[in-house]
Short mmCIF file of C-alpha atoms and ligand atoms in Angstrom, two decimals:
data_model
loop_
_atom_site.label_atom_id
_atom_site.label_comp_id
_atom_site.label_asym_id
_atom_site.label_seq_id
_atom_site.Cartn_x
_atom_site.Cartn_y
_atom_site.Cartn_z
CA UNK X 1 0.00 0.00 0.00
CA UNK X 2 2.80 2.46 0.80
CA UNK X 3 5.49 1.42 -1.71
CA UNK X 4 6.87 4.56 -3.34
CA UNK X 5 5.84 5.25 -6.90
CA UNK X 6 8.57 6.14 -9.39
CA UNK X 7 10.35 9.31 -8.31
CA UNK X 8 10.27 11.80 -11.13
CA UNK X 9 12.36 14.80 -10.18
CA UNK X 10 14.19 13.99 -6.99
CA UNK X 11 16.81 16.58 -6.26
CA UNK X 12 20.01 15.06 -4.94
CA UNK X 13 21.47 16.20 -1.65
CA UNK X 14 24.69 17.41 -3.30
CA UNK X 15 22.68 19.60 -5.62
CA UNK X 16 20.70 21.40 -2.94
CA UNK X 17 23.19 24.21 -2.67
CA UNK X 18 23.09 24.75 -6.44
CA UNK X 19 19.29 24.58 -6.33
CA UNK X 20 19.21 27.16 -3.54
CA UNK X 21 21.57 29.47 -5.44
CA UNK X 22 19.56 29.25 -8.62
CA UNK X 23 16.33 30.06 -6.76
CA UNK X 24 18.16 32.94 -5.08
CA UNK X 25 19.18 34.26 -8.49
CA UNK X 26 15.59 34.00 -9.73
CA UNK X 27 14.44 35.92 -6.68
CA UNK X 28 17.05 38.61 -7.19
CA UNK X 29 15.93 38.98 -10.81
CA UNK X 30 12.67 40.39 -9.42
CA UNK X 31 10.52 37.88 -11.31
CA UNK X 32 8.48 36.83 -8.28
CA UNK X 33 7.85 40.44 -7.25
CA UNK X 34 5.45 40.97 -10.10
CA UNK X 35 1.79 40.56 -9.18
CA UNK X 36 1.06 39.07 -12.59
CA UNK X 37 3.67 36.32 -12.05
CA UNK X 38 2.09 35.52 -8.68
CA UNK X 39 -1.37 35.49 -10.23
CA UNK X 40 -0.23 33.13 -12.97
CA UNK X 41 1.29 30.70 -10.47
CA UNK X 42 -1.79 30.67 -8.26
CA UNK X 43 -4.01 30.08 -11.28
CA UNK X 44 -1.72 27.19 -12.20
CA UNK X 45 -2.22 25.69 -8.73
CA UNK X 46 -5.99 25.87 -9.24
CA UNK X 47 -5.62 24.25 -12.66
CA UNK X 48 -3.34 21.53 -11.33
CA UNK X 49 -5.84 20.63 -8.59
CA UNK X 50 -8.61 20.45 -11.15
CA UNK X 51 -6.84 18.69 -14.04
CA UNK X 52 -4.90 16.21 -11.89
CA UNK X 53 -7.73 15.58 -9.47
CA UNK X 54 -8.22 11.89 -10.20
CA UNK X 55 -4.49 11.13 -9.92
CA UNK X 56 -4.34 13.03 -6.65
CA UNK X 57 -7.35 11.11 -5.33
CA UNK X 58 -5.65 7.87 -6.26
CA UNK X 59 -2.40 8.85 -4.54
CA UNK X 60 -4.25 9.88 -1.39
CA UNK X 61 -6.10 6.59 -1.43
CA UNK X 62 -2.82 4.71 -1.82
CA UNK X 63 -1.19 6.59 1.05
CA UNK X 64 -4.06 6.86 3.52
CA UNK X 65 -7.09 5.06 2.11
CA UNK X 66 -8.75 8.48 1.71
CA UNK X 67 -12.07 8.50 -0.10
CA UNK X 68 -12.41 10.84 -3.11
CA UNK X 69 -14.85 13.03 -1.21
CA UNK X 70 -12.56 13.44 1.79
CA UNK X 71 -9.63 14.04 -0.57
CA UNK X 72 -11.69 16.67 -2.39
CA UNK X 73 -12.87 18.61 0.68
CA UNK X 74 -9.65 18.54 2.67
CA UNK X 75 -7.01 18.49 -0.04
CA UNK X 76 -7.72 19.39 -3.70
CA UNK X 77 -10.63 21.80 -3.34
CA UNK X 78 -9.14 23.22 -0.15
CA UNK X 79 -5.88 23.98 -1.97
CA UNK X 80 -7.55 25.42 -5.08
CA UNK X 81 -9.97 27.51 -2.97
CA UNK X 82 -7.04 28.80 -0.95
CA UNK X 83 -5.06 29.62 -4.12
CA UNK X 84 -8.07 31.50 -5.55
CA UNK X 85 -8.55 33.39 -2.29
CA UNK X 86 -4.86 34.42 -2.26
CA UNK X 87 -5.04 35.37 -5.95
CA UNK X 88 -8.07 37.58 -5.46
CA UNK X 89 -6.79 39.32 -2.35
CA UNK X 90 -3.03 39.59 -2.67
CA UNK X 91 -3.08 42.98 -4.45
CA UNK X 92 -5.07 44.40 -1.55
CA UNK X 93 -2.75 42.76 1.00
CA UNK X 94 0.26 44.18 -0.87
CA UNK X 95 -1.01 47.75 -0.64
CA UNK X 96 0.78 50.18 1.61
CA UNK X 97 -0.87 50.72 4.97
CA UNK X 98 -0.66 54.38 5.93
CA UNK X 99 -0.05 55.22 9.59
CA UNK X 100 -0.16 58.63 11.23
CA UNK X 101 3.04 60.61 11.58
CA UNK X 102 3.60 62.54 14.84
CA UNK X 103 4.48 66.21 15.00
CA UNK X 104 8.26 65.59 15.16
CA UNK X 105 8.07 63.88 11.78
CA UNK X 106 6.00 66.58 10.08
CA UNK X 107 5.85 67.30 7.28
CA UNK X 108 6.16 63.65 6.37
CA UNK X 109 4.33 60.44 5.57
CA UNK X 110 4.63 56.99 7.14
CA UNK X 111 3.49 53.63 5.93
CA UNK X 112 4.04 49.87 6.12
CA UNK X 113 4.80 48.05 2.91
CA UNK X 114 5.09 44.31 2.40
CA UNK X 115 8.17 42.93 0.73
CA UNK X 116 8.84 39.29 -0.14
CA UNK X 117 11.40 37.47 2.00
CA UNK X 118 13.36 35.55 -0.65
CA UNK X 119 13.66 31.77 -0.87
CA UNK X 120 11.50 29.88 1.60
CA UNK X 121 11.30 26.24 2.61
CA UNK X 122 8.04 24.41 3.34
CA UNK X 123 8.25 21.01 5.03
CA UNK X 124 4.99 19.07 5.26
CA UNK X 125 3.62 16.17 7.29
CA UNK X 126 1.99 13.02 5.92
CA UNK X 127 -1.58 13.32 7.20
CA UNK X 128 -2.63 15.94 4.62
CA UNK X 129 0.26 15.40 2.25
CA UNK X 130 -0.99 17.70 -0.52
CA UNK X 131 -2.69 20.44 1.47
CA UNK X 132 0.05 20.97 4.05
CA UNK X 133 2.70 21.85 1.49
CA UNK X 134 0.55 23.52 -1.16
CA UNK X 135 -1.47 25.83 1.12
CA UNK X 136 1.81 27.06 2.58
CA UNK X 137 3.16 27.44 -0.94
CA UNK X 138 0.09 29.50 -1.97
CA UNK X 139 0.80 31.99 0.81
CA UNK X 140 4.51 32.11 -0.07
CA UNK X 141 3.73 32.72 -3.77
CA UNK X 142 1.13 35.38 -2.95
CA UNK X 143 3.80 37.19 -0.96
CA UNK X 144 6.23 36.96 -3.91
CA UNK X 145 8.78 34.37 -2.79
CA UNK X 146 10.68 31.53 -4.39
CA UNK X 147 9.71 28.26 -2.76
CA UNK X 148 11.11 24.81 -2.07
CA UNK X 149 8.50 22.31 -0.90
CA UNK X 150 9.46 19.08 0.85
CA UNK X 151 6.46 16.75 1.11
CA UNK X 152 6.48 13.97 3.68
CA UNK X 153 8.21 10.73 2.68
CA UNK X 154 5.60 8.85 4.72
CA UNK X 155 2.99 9.62 2.04
CA UNK X 156 5.16 8.53 -0.93
CA UNK X 157 2.45 8.38 -3.60
CA UNK X 158 1.36 11.95 -2.91
CA UNK X 159 4.96 13.14 -2.68
CA UNK X 160 5.82 11.55 -6.04
CA UNK X 161 2.80 13.12 -7.69
CA UNK X 162 3.75 16.59 -6.44
CA UNK X 163 7.31 16.02 -7.71
CA UNK X 164 5.86 15.06 -11.06
CA UNK X 165 3.29 17.81 -11.58
CA UNK X 166 4.50 20.89 -9.72
CA UNK X 167 7.40 21.46 -12.17
CA UNK X 168 5.00 21.10 -15.07
CA UNK X 169 2.41 23.57 -13.82
CA UNK X 170 4.51 26.05 -11.87
CA UNK X 171 7.57 28.10 -12.79
CA UNK X 172 10.56 25.78 -12.16
CA UNK X 173 12.92 28.76 -11.99
CA UNK X 174 11.22 29.77 -8.76
CA UNK X 175 9.31 26.80 -7.32
CA UNK X 176 10.82 23.38 -6.71
CA UNK X 177 9.88 20.11 -5.05
CA UNK X 178 12.44 18.10 -3.12
CA UNK X 179 11.43 14.59 -2.18
CA UNK X 180 13.03 12.62 0.59
CA UNK X 181 13.24 11.84 4.29
CA UNK X 182 15.60 12.72 7.10
CA UNK X 183 18.87 12.96 5.08
CA UNK X 184 17.36 15.20 2.42
CA UNK X 185 15.51 17.38 4.95
CA UNK X 186 18.65 17.67 7.09
CA UNK X 187 20.65 18.74 4.02
CA UNK X 188 18.03 21.35 3.13
CA UNK X 189 18.11 22.65 6.68
CA UNK X 190 21.82 23.47 6.28
CA UNK X 191 20.89 26.20 3.80
CA UNK X 192 20.19 29.82 4.77
CA UNK X 193 16.52 29.97 3.74
CA UNK X 194 14.69 33.22 4.37
CA UNK X 195 11.83 31.49 6.17
CA UNK X 196 10.89 27.91 7.07
CA UNK X 197 7.34 26.68 7.49
CA UNK X 198 7.43 23.30 9.19
CA UNK X 199 4.42 21.08 9.88
CA UNK X 200 4.87 17.95 11.98
CA UNK X 201 5.81 16.74 15.43
CA UNK X 202 7.27 18.93 18.16
CA UNK X 203 10.42 16.77 18.39
CA UNK X 204 11.33 17.45 14.74
CA UNK X 205 10.14 21.05 15.21
CA UNK X 206 12.99 21.47 17.70
CA UNK X 207 15.49 20.11 15.13
CA UNK X 208 14.16 22.52 12.50
CA UNK X 209 14.35 25.47 14.86
CA UNK X 210 17.88 24.63 15.98
CA UNK X 211 19.03 24.35 12.35
CA UNK X 212 17.29 27.62 11.47
CA UNK X 213 18.95 29.38 14.42
CA UNK X 214 22.37 28.94 12.78
CA UNK X 215 21.27 31.29 10.00
CA UNK X 216 18.81 33.33 12.08
CA UNK X 217 16.16 32.02 9.73
CA UNK X 218 12.67 32.76 11.08
CA UNK X 219 10.40 29.74 11.49
CA UNK X 220 6.72 29.01 11.57
CA UNK X 221 6.12 25.74 13.38
CA UNK X 222 2.77 24.03 12.91
CA UNK X 223 2.85 21.29 15.54
CA UNK X 224 0.22 19.23 17.34
CA UNK X 225 -0.87 18.30 20.85
CA UNK X 226 -3.84 16.96 22.70
CA UNK X 227 -6.82 19.11 21.72
CA UNK X 228 -9.49 18.84 24.43
CA UNK X 229 -13.22 18.87 23.84
CA UNK X 230 -15.56 19.81 26.68
CA UNK X 231 -19.18 18.70 26.46
CA UNK X 232 -21.52 20.53 28.83
CA UNK X 233 -24.80 18.95 29.98
CA UNK X 234 -26.88 21.62 28.23
CA UNK X 235 -25.42 20.93 24.74
CA UNK X 236 -27.55 19.61 21.89
CA UNK X 237 -26.07 16.15 22.28
CA UNK X 238 -27.30 14.66 19.02
CA UNK X 239 -25.51 17.28 16.92
CA UNK X 240 -22.57 17.29 19.34
CA UNK X 241 -22.09 13.53 18.87
CA UNK X 242 -22.22 13.79 15.07
CA UNK X 243 -19.75 16.66 14.94
CA UNK X 244 -17.33 15.03 17.37
CA UNK X 245 -17.51 11.68 15.54
CA UNK X 246 -16.86 13.46 12.24
CA UNK X 247 -13.88 15.35 13.69
CA UNK X 248 -12.39 12.36 15.44
CA UNK X 249 -12.87 9.62 12.87
CA UNK X 250 -12.28 11.46 9.58
CA UNK X 251 -8.81 10.56 8.23
CA UNK X 252 -8.91 7.81 10.91
CA UNK X 253 -8.20 10.44 13.55
CA UNK X 254 -4.91 11.46 11.95
CA UNK X 255 -5.70 15.16 12.15
CA UNK X 256 -3.70 17.67 14.15
CA UNK X 257 -6.88 19.49 15.24
CA UNK X 258 -9.06 16.42 15.85
CA UNK X 259 -10.71 16.45 19.28
CA UNK X 260 -8.12 14.32 21.07
CA UNK X 261 -10.25 13.50 24.13
CA UNK X 262 -13.55 14.49 25.73
CA UNK X 263 -14.11 16.03 29.13
CA UNK X 264 -17.62 15.62 30.48
CA UNK X 265 -19.59 14.58 33.55
CA UNK X 266 -20.94 11.06 34.17
CA UNK X 267 -24.54 11.82 33.29
CA UNK X 268 -23.68 13.62 30.02
CA UNK X 269 -21.29 10.79 29.11
CA UNK X 270 -24.09 8.24 29.57
CA UNK X 271 -26.41 10.25 27.29
CA UNK X 272 -23.68 10.96 24.72
CA UNK X 273 -22.33 7.41 24.26
CA UNK X 274 -25.29 5.89 22.36
CA UNK X 275 -25.40 9.00 20.16
CA UNK X 276 -21.70 8.67 19.34
CA UNK X 277 -22.19 5.01 18.49
CA UNK X 278 -25.13 5.90 16.27
CA UNK X 279 -23.17 8.69 14.55
CA UNK X 280 -20.31 6.27 13.78
CA UNK X 281 -22.75 3.68 12.44
CA UNK X 282 -24.43 6.26 10.21
CA UNK X 283 -21.08 7.37 8.79
CA UNK X 284 -19.26 4.05 8.40
CA UNK X 285 -21.89 1.31 8.76
CA UNK X 286 -21.78 -1.70 11.10
CA UNK X 287 -18.31 -2.69 9.91
CA UNK X 288 -16.20 0.42 9.20
CA UNK X 289 -13.47 -1.78 7.71
CA UNK X 290 -15.80 -2.33 4.75
CA UNK X 291 -16.60 1.36 4.38
CA UNK X 292 -15.09 3.32 1.48
CA UNK X 293 -15.32 6.41 3.63
CA UNK X 294 -13.01 5.17 6.39
CA UNK X 295 -9.23 5.71 6.22
CA UNK X 296 -6.29 3.55 7.24
CA UNK X 297 -3.34 4.23 9.54
CA UNK X 298 -0.41 5.62 7.58
CA UNK X 299 2.18 2.91 8.37
CA UNK X 300 2.99 -0.06 10.60
CA UNK X 301 4.86 2.01 13.17
CA UNK X 302 1.88 4.29 13.75
CA UNK X 303 -0.47 1.27 13.69
CA UNK X 304 1.55 -0.32 16.53
CA UNK X 305 1.71 2.94 18.45
CA UNK X 306 -2.05 3.60 18.30
CA UNK X 307 -3.00 -0.06 18.90
CA UNK X 308 -1.09 -0.06 22.18
CA UNK X 309 -3.28 2.78 23.49
CA UNK X 310 -6.59 0.91 23.06
CA UNK X 311 -6.32 -0.74 26.49
CA UNK X 312 -6.18 2.55 28.35
CA UNK X 313 -9.64 2.18 29.89
CA UNK X 314 -12.94 0.39 29.31
CA UNK X 315 -14.09 -0.02 25.70
CA UNK X 316 -17.44 1.65 25.08
CA UNK X 317 -17.37 0.50 21.45
CA UNK X 318 -14.87 -0.26 18.68
CA UNK X 319 -11.43 -1.58 19.56
CA UNK X 320 -11.14 -3.98 16.59
CA UNK X 321 -7.97 -3.82 14.51
CA UNK X 322 -6.32 -5.58 11.58
CA UNK X 323 -2.57 -5.14 11.26
CA UNK X 324 -2.38 -6.43 7.69
CA UNK X 325 -4.85 -3.74 6.59
CA UNK X 326 -3.58 -1.13 9.07
CA UNK X 327 -7.19 -0.79 10.18
CA UNK X 328 -8.23 0.42 13.61
CA UNK X 329 -11.97 0.76 14.22
CA UNK X 330 -13.52 4.00 15.44
CA UNK X 331 -13.14 3.47 19.18
CA UNK X 332 -14.50 5.17 22.25
CA UNK X 333 -12.86 4.46 25.60
CA UNK X 334 -14.44 5.34 28.95
CA UNK X 335 -13.22 5.23 32.56
CA UNK X 336 -10.02 6.85 31.38
CA UNK X 337 -7.84 8.27 34.11
CA UNK X 338 -5.71 11.34 33.44
CA UNK X 339 -2.53 9.29 33.96
CA UNK X 340 -3.51 6.44 31.59
CA UNK X 341 -1.28 5.84 28.49
CA UNK X 342 -3.80 7.30 26.03
CA UNK X 343 -3.66 10.60 27.91
CA UNK X 344 0.14 10.97 27.77
CA UNK X 345 0.63 11.87 24.11
CA UNK X 346 -1.32 13.12 21.11
CA UNK X 347 -3.32 10.09 19.91
CA UNK X 348 -3.33 10.85 16.18
CA UNK X 349 -5.56 7.87 15.52
CA UNK X 350 -9.24 6.84 15.81
CA UNK X 351 -9.43 6.47 19.61
CA UNK X 352 -11.64 8.80 21.61
CA UNK X 353 -11.07 8.64 25.37
CA UNK X 354 -13.61 10.20 27.70
CA UNK X 355 -12.23 11.69 30.88
CA UNK X 356 -14.65 12.62 33.65
CA UNK X 357 -14.89 16.22 34.72
CA UNK X 358 -17.44 17.17 37.40
CA UNK X 359 -18.06 20.59 35.93
CA UNK X 360 -16.59 23.32 33.73
CA UNK X 361 -14.07 24.45 36.37
CA UNK X 362 -12.82 20.90 36.70
CA UNK X 363 -12.46 20.57 32.90
CA UNK X 364 -10.65 23.90 32.60
CA UNK X 365 -8.29 22.97 35.45
CA UNK X 366 -7.48 19.70 33.64
CA UNK X 367 -6.66 21.51 30.40
CA UNK X 368 -4.67 24.29 32.03
CA UNK X 369 -2.51 21.79 33.91
CA UNK X 370 -1.22 20.53 30.54
CA UNK X 371 0.57 21.95 27.49
CA UNK X 372 -1.33 24.52 25.44
CA UNK X 373 -3.21 22.60 22.73
CA UNK X 374 -3.49 23.38 19.02
CA UNK X 375 -7.29 23.52 19.32
CA UNK X 376 -9.82 23.57 22.15
CA UNK X 377 -13.52 22.83 21.83
CA UNK X 378 -16.60 23.38 23.94
CA UNK X 379 -20.18 22.33 23.29
CA UNK X 380 -22.68 24.39 25.28
CA UNK X 381 -25.59 26.80 25.03
CA UNK X 382 -24.43 28.70 28.07
CA UNK X 383 -22.81 32.02 27.10
CA UNK X 384 -21.16 32.36 30.52
CA UNK X 385 -19.55 28.93 30.16
CA UNK X 386 -18.45 29.76 26.63
CA UNK X 387 -16.93 33.06 27.76
CA UNK X 388 -15.16 31.45 30.71
CA UNK X 389 -13.75 28.70 28.49
CA UNK X 390 -12.52 31.07 25.78
CA UNK X 391 -11.00 33.51 28.23
CA UNK X 392 -9.20 31.01 30.45
CA UNK X 393 -8.12 28.21 28.12
CA UNK X 394 -5.16 29.12 25.93
CA UNK X 395 -5.07 27.24 22.62
CA UNK X 396 -3.93 27.88 19.07
CA UNK X 397 -7.50 27.89 17.79
CA UNK X 398 -10.94 27.29 19.29
CA UNK X 399 -14.43 26.37 18.22
CA UNK X 400 -17.73 26.61 20.08
CA UNK X 401 -20.35 23.96 19.29
CA UNK X 402 -18.29 22.36 16.54
CA UNK X 403 -14.81 21.03 15.85
CA UNK X 404 -12.20 22.00 13.24
CA UNK X 405 -14.53 24.29 11.27
CA UNK X 406 -12.32 27.37 11.75
CA UNK X 407 -10.26 25.81 8.94
CA UNK X 408 -13.05 26.78 6.55
CA UNK X 409 -12.61 30.48 7.32
CA UNK X 410 -9.75 31.81 5.18
CA UNK X 411 -9.31 34.94 7.24
CA UNK X 412 -8.80 33.12 10.52
CA UNK X 413 -5.04 32.65 11.01
CA UNK X 414 -4.19 29.03 11.73
CA UNK X 415 -1.38 28.24 14.15
CA UNK X 416 -0.44 26.95 17.57
CA UNK X 417 0.71 28.47 20.84
CA UNK X 418 3.34 27.19 23.27
CA UNK X 419 4.13 23.54 22.54
CA UNK X 420 1.51 23.39 19.76
CA UNK X 421 3.48 25.74 17.55
CA UNK X 422 4.51 29.27 16.74
CA UNK X 423 3.44 31.63 13.99
CA UNK X 424 0.44 31.12 11.77
CA UNK X 425 -0.77 31.17 8.19
CA UNK X 426 -3.99 31.22 6.11
CA UNK X 427 -5.47 34.24 4.36
CA UNK X 428 -3.85 37.60 5.02
CA UNK X 429 -1.88 36.12 7.92
CA UNK X 430 -0.23 33.67 5.51
CA UNK X 431 0.72 36.54 3.23
CA UNK X 432 2.24 38.38 6.20
CA UNK X 433 4.10 35.30 7.40
CA UNK X 434 5.98 35.17 4.11
CA UNK X 435 6.48 38.95 3.89
CA UNK X 436 8.62 41.43 5.68
CA UNK X 437 6.34 44.25 6.76
CA UNK X 438 8.72 47.11 6.14
CA UNK X 439 8.25 50.42 7.95
CA UNK X 440 8.87 53.43 5.73
CA UNK X 441 8.95 57.13 6.49
CA UNK X 442 9.23 59.84 3.87
CA UNK X 443 10.19 63.37 4.86
CA UNK X 444 9.71 66.67 3.14
CA UNK X 445 12.86 68.75 2.56
CA UNK X 446 11.49 71.75 4.34
CA UNK X 447 11.30 72.83 7.10
CA UNK X 448 14.41 71.17 8.56
CA UNK X 449 14.27 72.13 12.23
CA UNK X 450 17.68 72.87 13.71
CA UNK X 451 16.54 71.70 17.12
CA UNK X 452 17.61 68.06 16.68
CA UNK X 453 21.16 68.91 15.72
CA UNK X 454 24.00 69.52 18.21
CA UNK X 455 24.96 71.56 20.08
CA UNK X 456 22.18 70.60 22.53
CA UNK X 457 21.44 73.90 24.18
CA UNK X 458 19.03 74.49 27.05
CA UNK X 459 16.75 76.43 24.72
CA UNK X 460 16.52 73.54 22.28
CA UNK X 461 15.88 71.08 25.12
CA UNK X 462 13.02 73.24 26.43
CA UNK X 463 11.48 73.45 22.98
CA UNK X 464 11.76 69.67 22.49
CA UNK X 465 10.00 68.99 25.81
CA UNK X 466 7.16 71.20 24.64
CA UNK X 467 6.54 69.49 21.31
CA UNK X 468 6.98 65.87 22.54
P1 LIG Z 501 6.26 13.41 9.36
O1 LIG Z 501 6.86 12.15 9.88
O2 LIG Z 501 5.70 13.45 7.99
O3 LIG Z 501 7.36 14.54 9.55
C1 LIG Z 501 7.11 15.86 9.16
C2 LIG Z 501 8.24 16.33 8.26
O4 LIG Z 501 9.44 16.36 9.02
C3 LIG Z 501 8.48 15.41 7.08
O5 LIG Z 501 8.57 16.18 5.91
C4 LIG Z 501 9.77 14.70 7.44
O6 LIG Z 501 10.54 14.38 6.30
C5 LIG Z 501 10.49 15.70 8.30
N1 LIG Z 501 11.38 15.06 9.26
C6 LIG Z 501 11.12 13.95 9.97
N2 LIG Z 501 12.17 13.67 10.78
C7 LIG Z 501 13.10 14.63 10.56
C8 LIG Z 501 14.40 14.90 11.08
N3 LIG Z 501 14.96 14.12 11.99
N4 LIG Z 501 15.06 15.98 10.62
C9 LIG Z 501 14.51 16.79 9.69
N5 LIG Z 501 13.28 16.58 9.16
C10 LIG Z 501 12.58 15.51 9.58
O7 LIG Z 501 5.10 13.88 10.28
P2 LIG Z 501 4.93 13.72 11.84
O8 LIG Z 501 6.04 14.43 12.53
O9 LIG Z 501 4.59 12.33 12.20
O10 LIG Z 501 3.58 14.61 11.93
C11 LIG Z 501 2.62 14.36 12.85
C12 LIG Z 501 2.54 15.55 13.77
O11 LIG Z 501 2.29 16.71 12.98
C13 LIG Z 501 1.42 15.46 14.75
O12 LIG Z 501 1.87 15.91 16.00
C14 LIG Z 501 0.39 16.45 14.21
O13 LIG Z 501 -0.43 17.01 15.19
C15 LIG Z 501 1.27 17.46 13.57
N6 LIG Z 501 0.56 18.18 12.51
C16 LIG Z 501 0.35 19.49 12.69
C17 LIG Z 501 -0.36 20.20 11.74
C18 LIG Z 501 -0.59 21.66 11.89
O14 LIG Z 501 -0.98 22.29 10.91
N7 LIG Z 501 -0.35 22.23 13.06
C19 LIG Z 501 -0.84 19.56 10.61
C20 LIG Z 501 -0.59 18.20 10.45
C21 LIG Z 501 0.12 17.51 11.42
#
């Protein structure tokens, strides 16, 4: 299932320096600065997603067992919609932003103007192997940069397809794909890129940041963590169950912003469980292994890792697995204690543990005692509870009465906080991530007040105090 396809344009480690230099020369030529070049590239991304759709669906099915519909909503149409959004808005984002100039600077004008950074590196993870590199690339193109993308080697079919098609749709003088794993990524990280966007685990995030520090290269780290989901007794439990089941079991739970675990009281748990079971049955039938809509675990290592967590409490339903097929059933585990194995690390698989919390305060205390998550969710009708949750729980992103849907809002920056990441992208924020927001001041020639020049007399000092 995960044997690599033929590699079409693999760049060799020894050539990375030459590749970097040639992209640097393209950048210095000013080609990527032109809005029409950027527009052309973004249109080409849209075209590529449309014309290569069936091949991309096939690759995503090979890598992750993704159904065409899931591949469409979370990968191809997401990427083309994002490219179109960047294309339509980048001129506006590129405009100067005027700011007021104080008296000491008068007559004069002040503004902020975006300038592209140069050559940027985008390293993606395997769970959304197309989206994670191409959405970052869209933002980098919109901001006028040259780009190297490095898709994850753990999704080899998708990586190979990007290596095949990106050079044919996009300008190869400015945009390149490098395939490979640790040796290739390590070699790339030796180079003085102007920005690195990394998506993946925190442990590799540290490696990326340490390598970037050598060149003072700024980084955006899109990491993960255990995203909590609080269900209050007053929530509409039927819709809550459907939304949670969708968020947890899509992509077989291999989603950085999936609700990692639930926090609720005993009575709500008892009412929610049959609804969760029903929601899973409606989505994937009685035997999810037979469902075309249900994904597989990416590889044997992750299969082993997730399988070991199943025994962390009492099975409410699910728990079946098949190593040969890398299948793990949608599983809900109850009677889970905070110190059980499933609560020690991000699950990144189709297991949903339910941890008891007496009330909202108890749930918030549980979350705040741990690392800041990438996302935090609450289901409630109570505005006071909602306000308390949003104002006391720190998380990269949050959703009230749903999960993950902030991803559908282009203008909401997406990123983590603390251990779940740093920096953000999406919409205007993505443009700004890949731009330097340069401060500019323009002075008139006259008048040129003598007061600022030495000698610093008492009279001048008095005058300065007055106008400050
Ligand atoms: P992965 O194994 O695909 O690794 C990510 C990238 O890091 C790959 O391109 C890989 O080649 C590179 N890499 C791996 N080891 C390296 C090393 N030693 N040196 C240099 N580069 C190396 O993905 P993963 O790390 O298993 O990703 C899963 C994690 O990513 C989860 O924690 C998940 O929450 C997080 N994630 C976050 C987001 C987000 O947007 N915040 C999205 C998806 C996944």
